Short mmCIF file of C-alpha atoms (C1' of nucleotides) in Angstrom, two decimals:
data_model
loop_
_atom_site.label_atom_id
_atom_site.label_comp_id
_atom_site.label_asym_id
_atom_site.label_seq_id
_atom_site.Cartn_x
_atom_site.Cartn_y
_atom_site.Cartn_z
CA MET A 461 0.00 0.00 0.00
CA ARG A 462 2.87 2.36 0.85
CA THR A 463 4.28 1.87 -2.67
CA THR A 464 0.97 2.57 -4.39
CA LEU A 465 0.46 5.63 -2.21
CA GLU A 466 3.90 6.88 -3.22
CA GLU A 467 3.13 6.27 -6.91
CA THR A 468 -0.23 7.98 -6.82
CA TYR A 469 0.36 10.80 -4.34
CA GLY A 470 4.18 11.12 -4.28
CA HIS A 471 4.06 14.14 -6.58
CA VAL A 472 1.88 16.17 -4.27
CA LEU A 473 2.64 14.90 -0.78
CA ASN A 474 6.05 14.59 0.96
CA SER A 475 7.24 11.14 1.95
CA ASP A 476 6.86 11.78 5.70
CA LEU A 477 3.20 12.41 5.12
CA ILE A 478 2.90 9.38 2.86
CA ASP A 479 4.33 7.29 5.72
CA THR A 480 1.85 8.76 8.16
CA ILE A 481 -1.07 8.11 5.82
CA ALA A 482 0.09 4.55 5.25
CA ALA A 483 0.26 4.04 9.02
CA GLN A 484 -3.04 5.71 9.93
CA GLY A 485 -5.20 4.93 6.94
CA LYS A 486 -7.31 1.87 6.28
CA PHE A 487 -6.63 0.08 3.01
CA MET A 488 -9.67 -1.05 1.10
CA GLU A 489 -10.28 -2.97 -2.11
CA VAL A 490 -13.60 -3.02 -3.91
CA ARG A 491 -14.83 -4.92 -6.94
CA LYS A 492 -16.47 -3.25 -9.90
CA GLY A 493 -20.10 -2.42 -9.17
CA THR A 494 -19.68 -2.38 -5.39
CA LEU A 495 -21.73 0.18 -3.47
CA ILE A 496 -19.03 1.92 -1.45
CA MET A 497 -21.18 4.51 0.27
CA ASP A 498 -24.82 5.50 0.09
CA VAL A 499 -26.85 8.59 0.87
CA GLY A 500 -27.28 8.92 4.62
CA ASP A 501 -24.35 6.68 5.47
CA PRO A 502 -21.95 8.01 8.09
CA ILE A 503 -18.72 9.27 6.50
CA PRO A 504 -15.94 6.93 7.63
CA GLY A 505 -13.09 9.29 6.76
CA LEU A 506 -11.29 11.00 3.95
CA PRO A 507 -10.94 8.61 1.01
CA LEU A 508 -7.84 8.68 -1.18
CA LEU A 509 -8.29 6.73 -4.40
CA LEU A 510 -5.20 4.66 -5.30
CA GLN A 511 -6.36 2.64 -8.29
CA GLY A 512 -9.48 2.36 -10.38
CA ALA A 513 -12.39 4.74 -10.73
CA ILE A 514 -15.50 5.55 -8.72
CA LYS A 515 -18.86 6.86 -9.85
CA ILE A 516 -20.35 9.61 -7.70
CA LEU A 517 -24.16 9.73 -7.92
CA ARG A 518 -26.95 11.82 -6.55
CA VAL A 519 -30.19 10.03 -5.62
CA ASP A 520 -33.77 11.32 -5.73
CA GLU A 521 -36.76 10.54 -3.48
CA GLN A 522 -37.75 7.56 -5.63
CA GLY A 523 -34.26 6.13 -5.35
CA ASP A 524 -33.41 6.97 -8.96
CA GLU A 525 -29.84 7.96 -9.64
CA MET A 526 -28.02 10.62 -11.53
CA LEU A 527 -24.31 10.69 -12.21
CA ILE A 528 -22.40 13.74 -11.02
CA TYR A 529 -18.81 12.82 -11.88
CA PHE A 530 -16.13 10.16 -11.72
CA LEU A 531 -13.23 9.95 -9.27
CA GLU A 532 -9.94 8.66 -10.64
CA ALA A 533 -6.67 7.51 -9.03
CA GLY A 534 -5.15 10.47 -7.19
CA ASP A 535 -8.54 11.99 -6.46
CA SER A 536 -10.28 12.44 -3.17
CA CYS A 537 -13.92 13.16 -2.55
CA ALA A 538 -14.77 16.74 -1.73
CA MET A 539 -18.14 15.90 -0.21
CA THR A 540 -16.47 14.10 2.69
CA LEU A 541 -14.57 17.29 3.53
CA GLY A 542 -17.84 18.60 4.93
CA SER A 543 -16.96 16.46 7.93
CA PHE A 544 -14.38 19.08 8.83
CA PHE A 545 -17.32 21.26 9.70
CA GLY A 546 -19.47 18.70 11.40
CA VAL A 547 -21.42 17.20 8.50
CA SER A 548 -21.44 13.53 9.38
CA LYS A 549 -23.64 11.92 6.76
CA SER A 550 -23.04 11.37 3.08
CA SER A 551 -25.20 13.25 0.62
CA ILE A 552 -24.08 11.12 -2.32
CA ARG A 553 -23.81 7.52 -3.44
CA ALA A 554 -20.44 6.08 -4.49
CA VAL A 555 -20.21 3.01 -6.72
CA ALA A 556 -17.03 1.37 -8.01
CA GLU A 557 -16.79 1.91 -11.78
CA GLN A 558 -13.89 -0.55 -11.89
CA ASP A 559 -12.08 -2.77 -9.43
CA SER A 560 -10.55 -0.12 -7.20
CA SER A 561 -8.34 0.33 -4.16
CA LEU A 562 -8.39 3.22 -1.74
CA VAL A 563 -7.16 4.41 1.61
CA ILE A 564 -9.56 5.81 4.16
CA VAL A 565 -8.00 8.31 6.52
CA PRO A 566 -9.75 9.05 9.83
CA MET A 567 -11.35 12.48 9.62
CA GLU A 568 -9.70 13.83 12.78
CA LYS A 569 -6.26 12.91 11.42
CA ALA A 570 -6.97 14.57 8.09
CA TYR A 571 -8.15 17.67 9.96
CA ASP A 572 -4.90 17.79 11.94
CA TRP A 573 -2.75 17.32 8.85
CA VAL A 574 -4.37 20.27 7.14
CA GLY A 575 -2.87 22.35 9.93
CA GLU A 576 0.44 20.51 10.14
CA TYR A 577 1.42 19.91 6.53
CA SER A 578 1.29 22.60 3.88
CA ASP A 579 1.34 20.09 1.04
CA PHE A 580 -1.63 18.25 2.50
CA ARG A 581 -3.44 21.56 2.90
CA GLN A 582 -2.65 22.34 -0.72
CA PHE A 583 -3.88 18.91 -1.80
CA VAL A 584 -7.19 19.32 0.04
CA ILE A 585 -7.82 22.77 -1.39
CA GLU A 586 -6.87 21.69 -4.89
CA SER A 587 -9.04 18.62 -4.63
CA PHE A 588 -11.94 20.75 -3.46
CA ASN A 589 -11.43 23.06 -6.39
CA THR A 590 -11.30 20.37 -9.08
CA ARG A 591 -14.40 18.72 -7.62
CA LEU A 592 -16.22 22.03 -7.72
CA GLN A 593 -15.09 22.46 -11.30
CA GLU A 594 -16.54 19.07 -12.22
CA LEU A 595 -19.77 19.93 -10.47
CA VAL A 596 -20.07 23.05 -12.58
CA GLU A 597 -19.39 20.95 -15.66
CA ALA A 598 -22.14 18.55 -14.64
CA MET A 599 -24.51 21.50 -14.28
CA ASP A 600 -23.50 22.78 -17.70
CA SER A 601 -24.41 19.51 -19.39
CA LEU A 602 -27.72 19.44 -17.62
CA ALA A 603 -28.60 23.00 -18.47
CA PHE A 604 -27.10 23.40 -21.93
CA LEU A 605 -27.06 19.97 -23.55
CA ASP A 606 -29.92 17.82 -24.84
CA LEU A 607 -29.84 14.10 -24.22
CA HIS A 608 -27.87 13.44 -27.37
CA GLY A 609 -25.18 15.80 -26.14
CA ARG A 610 -25.23 14.49 -22.60
CA LEU A 611 -24.97 10.91 -23.82
CA THR A 612 -21.95 11.55 -26.06
CA LYS A 613 -20.24 13.45 -23.24
CA TYR A 614 -21.08 10.59 -20.89
CA LEU A 615 -19.55 8.04 -23.25
CA SER A 616 -16.33 10.01 -23.70
CA ASP A 617 -16.08 10.53 -19.94
CA ARG A 618 -16.38 6.80 -19.34
CA VAL A 619 -13.81 6.08 -22.04
CA LYS A 620 -11.51 8.55 -20.29
CA VAL A 621 -11.84 7.21 -16.74
CA ASN A 622 -11.71 3.57 -17.78
CA GLY A 623 -8.83 4.06 -20.17
CA THR A 624 -10.51 1.91 -22.79
CA THR A 625 -12.92 2.41 -25.68
CA THR A 626 -14.66 -0.84 -24.76
CA LEU A 627 -17.39 -0.07 -22.26
CA ASP A 628 -18.93 -2.99 -20.38
CA THR A 629 -22.33 -1.53 -19.73
CA THR A 630 -26.01 -1.78 -20.57
CA HIS A 631 -28.48 0.75 -21.95
CA ALA A 632 -30.36 0.53 -18.67
CA GLU A 633 -27.27 1.49 -16.66
CA ILE A 634 -26.63 4.48 -18.90
CA ALA A 635 -30.27 5.51 -18.59
CA ALA A 636 -29.98 5.35 -14.79
CA ASP A 637 -26.77 7.40 -14.77
CA LEU A 638 -28.31 10.08 -16.96
CA HIS A 639 -31.61 9.88 -15.12
CA THR A 640 -33.65 9.18 -18.23
CA SER A 641 -35.48 6.24 -19.79
CA ARG A 642 -33.85 3.30 -21.50
CA VAL A 643 -35.93 3.79 -24.65
CA VAL A 644 -34.28 7.11 -25.35
CA VAL A 645 -30.82 5.76 -24.62
CA SER A 646 -31.37 2.85 -27.02
CA ARG A 647 -32.64 5.20 -29.71
CA ILE A 648 -29.76 7.67 -29.44
CA LEU A 649 -27.18 4.87 -29.23
CA LYS A 650 -28.63 3.35 -32.39
CA GLN A 651 -28.39 6.74 -34.04
CA LEU A 652 -24.74 7.08 -32.98
CA GLU A 653 -24.05 3.63 -34.39
CA ARG A 654 -25.56 4.62 -37.72
CA GLU A 655 -23.35 7.71 -37.69
CA GLY A 656 -20.35 5.42 -37.16
CA THR A 657 -19.41 6.90 -33.78
CA ILE A 658 -19.92 3.69 -31.82
CA GLU A 659 -20.51 -0.02 -32.26
CA LEU A 660 -23.22 -1.76 -30.27
CA HIS A 661 -23.02 -5.25 -28.76
CA ARG A 662 -24.82 -6.98 -25.96
CA ASN A 663 -23.49 -5.64 -22.62
CA ARG A 664 -20.78 -3.81 -24.50
CA ILE A 665 -20.27 -0.60 -26.43
CA GLU A 666 -17.22 0.09 -28.59
CA VAL A 667 -16.55 3.81 -28.82
CA LEU A 668 -14.88 4.56 -32.15
CA GLU A 669 -14.84 8.36 -32.04
CA PHE A 670 -14.97 10.54 -28.97
"C1'" DT B 1443 -40.74 18.60 -30.91
"C1'" DC B 1444 -38.74 15.56 -27.86
"C1'" DA B 1445 -39.11 12.60 -23.66
"C1'" DT B 1446 -41.71 9.07 -21.04
"C1'" DT B 1447 -44.39 4.95 -20.12
"C1'" DA B 1448 -46.16 0.67 -21.51
"C1'" DA B 1449 -46.00 -3.04 -24.34
"C1'" DC B 1450 -44.06 -6.39 -27.41
"C1'" DA B 1451 -40.85 -9.41 -30.24
"C1'" DC B 1452 -36.31 -11.18 -30.89
"C1'" DG B 1453 -32.24 -13.57 -29.61
"C1'" DG B 1454 -28.28 -15.07 -26.73
"C1'" DG B 1455 -26.55 -17.14 -22.64
"C1'" DC C 378 -36.45 -18.96 -19.25
"C1'" DC C 379 -34.50 -14.38 -18.17
"C1'" DC C 380 -32.32 -10.35 -19.57
"C1'" DG C 381 -30.71 -6.95 -22.81
"C1'" DT C 382 -32.02 -4.83 -26.85
"C1'" DG C 383 -34.73 -2.49 -30.53
"C1'" DT C 384 -39.04 -0.58 -31.80
"C1'" DT C 385 -43.77 1.25 -31.74
"C1'" DA C 386 -47.90 3.61 -30.01
"C1'" DA C 387 -50.03 6.72 -26.94
"C1'" DT C 388 -49.52 10.57 -23.98
"C1'" DG C 389 -47.43 14.62 -22.00
"C1'" DA C 390 -44.64 18.93 -21.38
#
DNA sequence: TCATTAACACGGG
DNA sequence: CCCGTGTTAATGA
């Protein structure tokens, strides 16, 4: 775990701090599709993603989902930082997009380190900023793009975070992530296939252009 | 016009 | 058979 931490966070955090994180943090491995945290769950600590990717979703009263953004290796989750100010419950759902590994740092420790280490403070602020940026981007797609636009952006985002143009997914999953109906997703996907942008298979989509 | 819901047929595992 | 997929028809915003 120490090695992976060094590889993923060595650029931003000094090695003393990496040692401390390795000692204090809890290592965790999750398989693709695993529900890591749900709305209302107590926040266990500050998560640092080492490998893989995680989907961050918002959930409505009916339990329907909507994707906000993806976390990648080297990312943390800004929502958990609310714990610094006494927010104890999660307002989002986190699902593993791939097999992933992460370190969970106790919140009190993280809070102390923000005071003690300038590079950790920098990391937290930067992380908060990039998360906010992604949130704004998510709002942009909602407000300015139609479903066709949102779907193509969604596909290229998934290609980016998974590092492959082969997406193991179903139309229903995409519909859930975009908070729309499967019928529309199927129709637009078919349209994209006719345009030569993608190739459709059962449980799989090949993205040719993105 | 474009999305949603319901309903159905097809086909692969 | 069950599930994912592709399509249609009716209805709504």
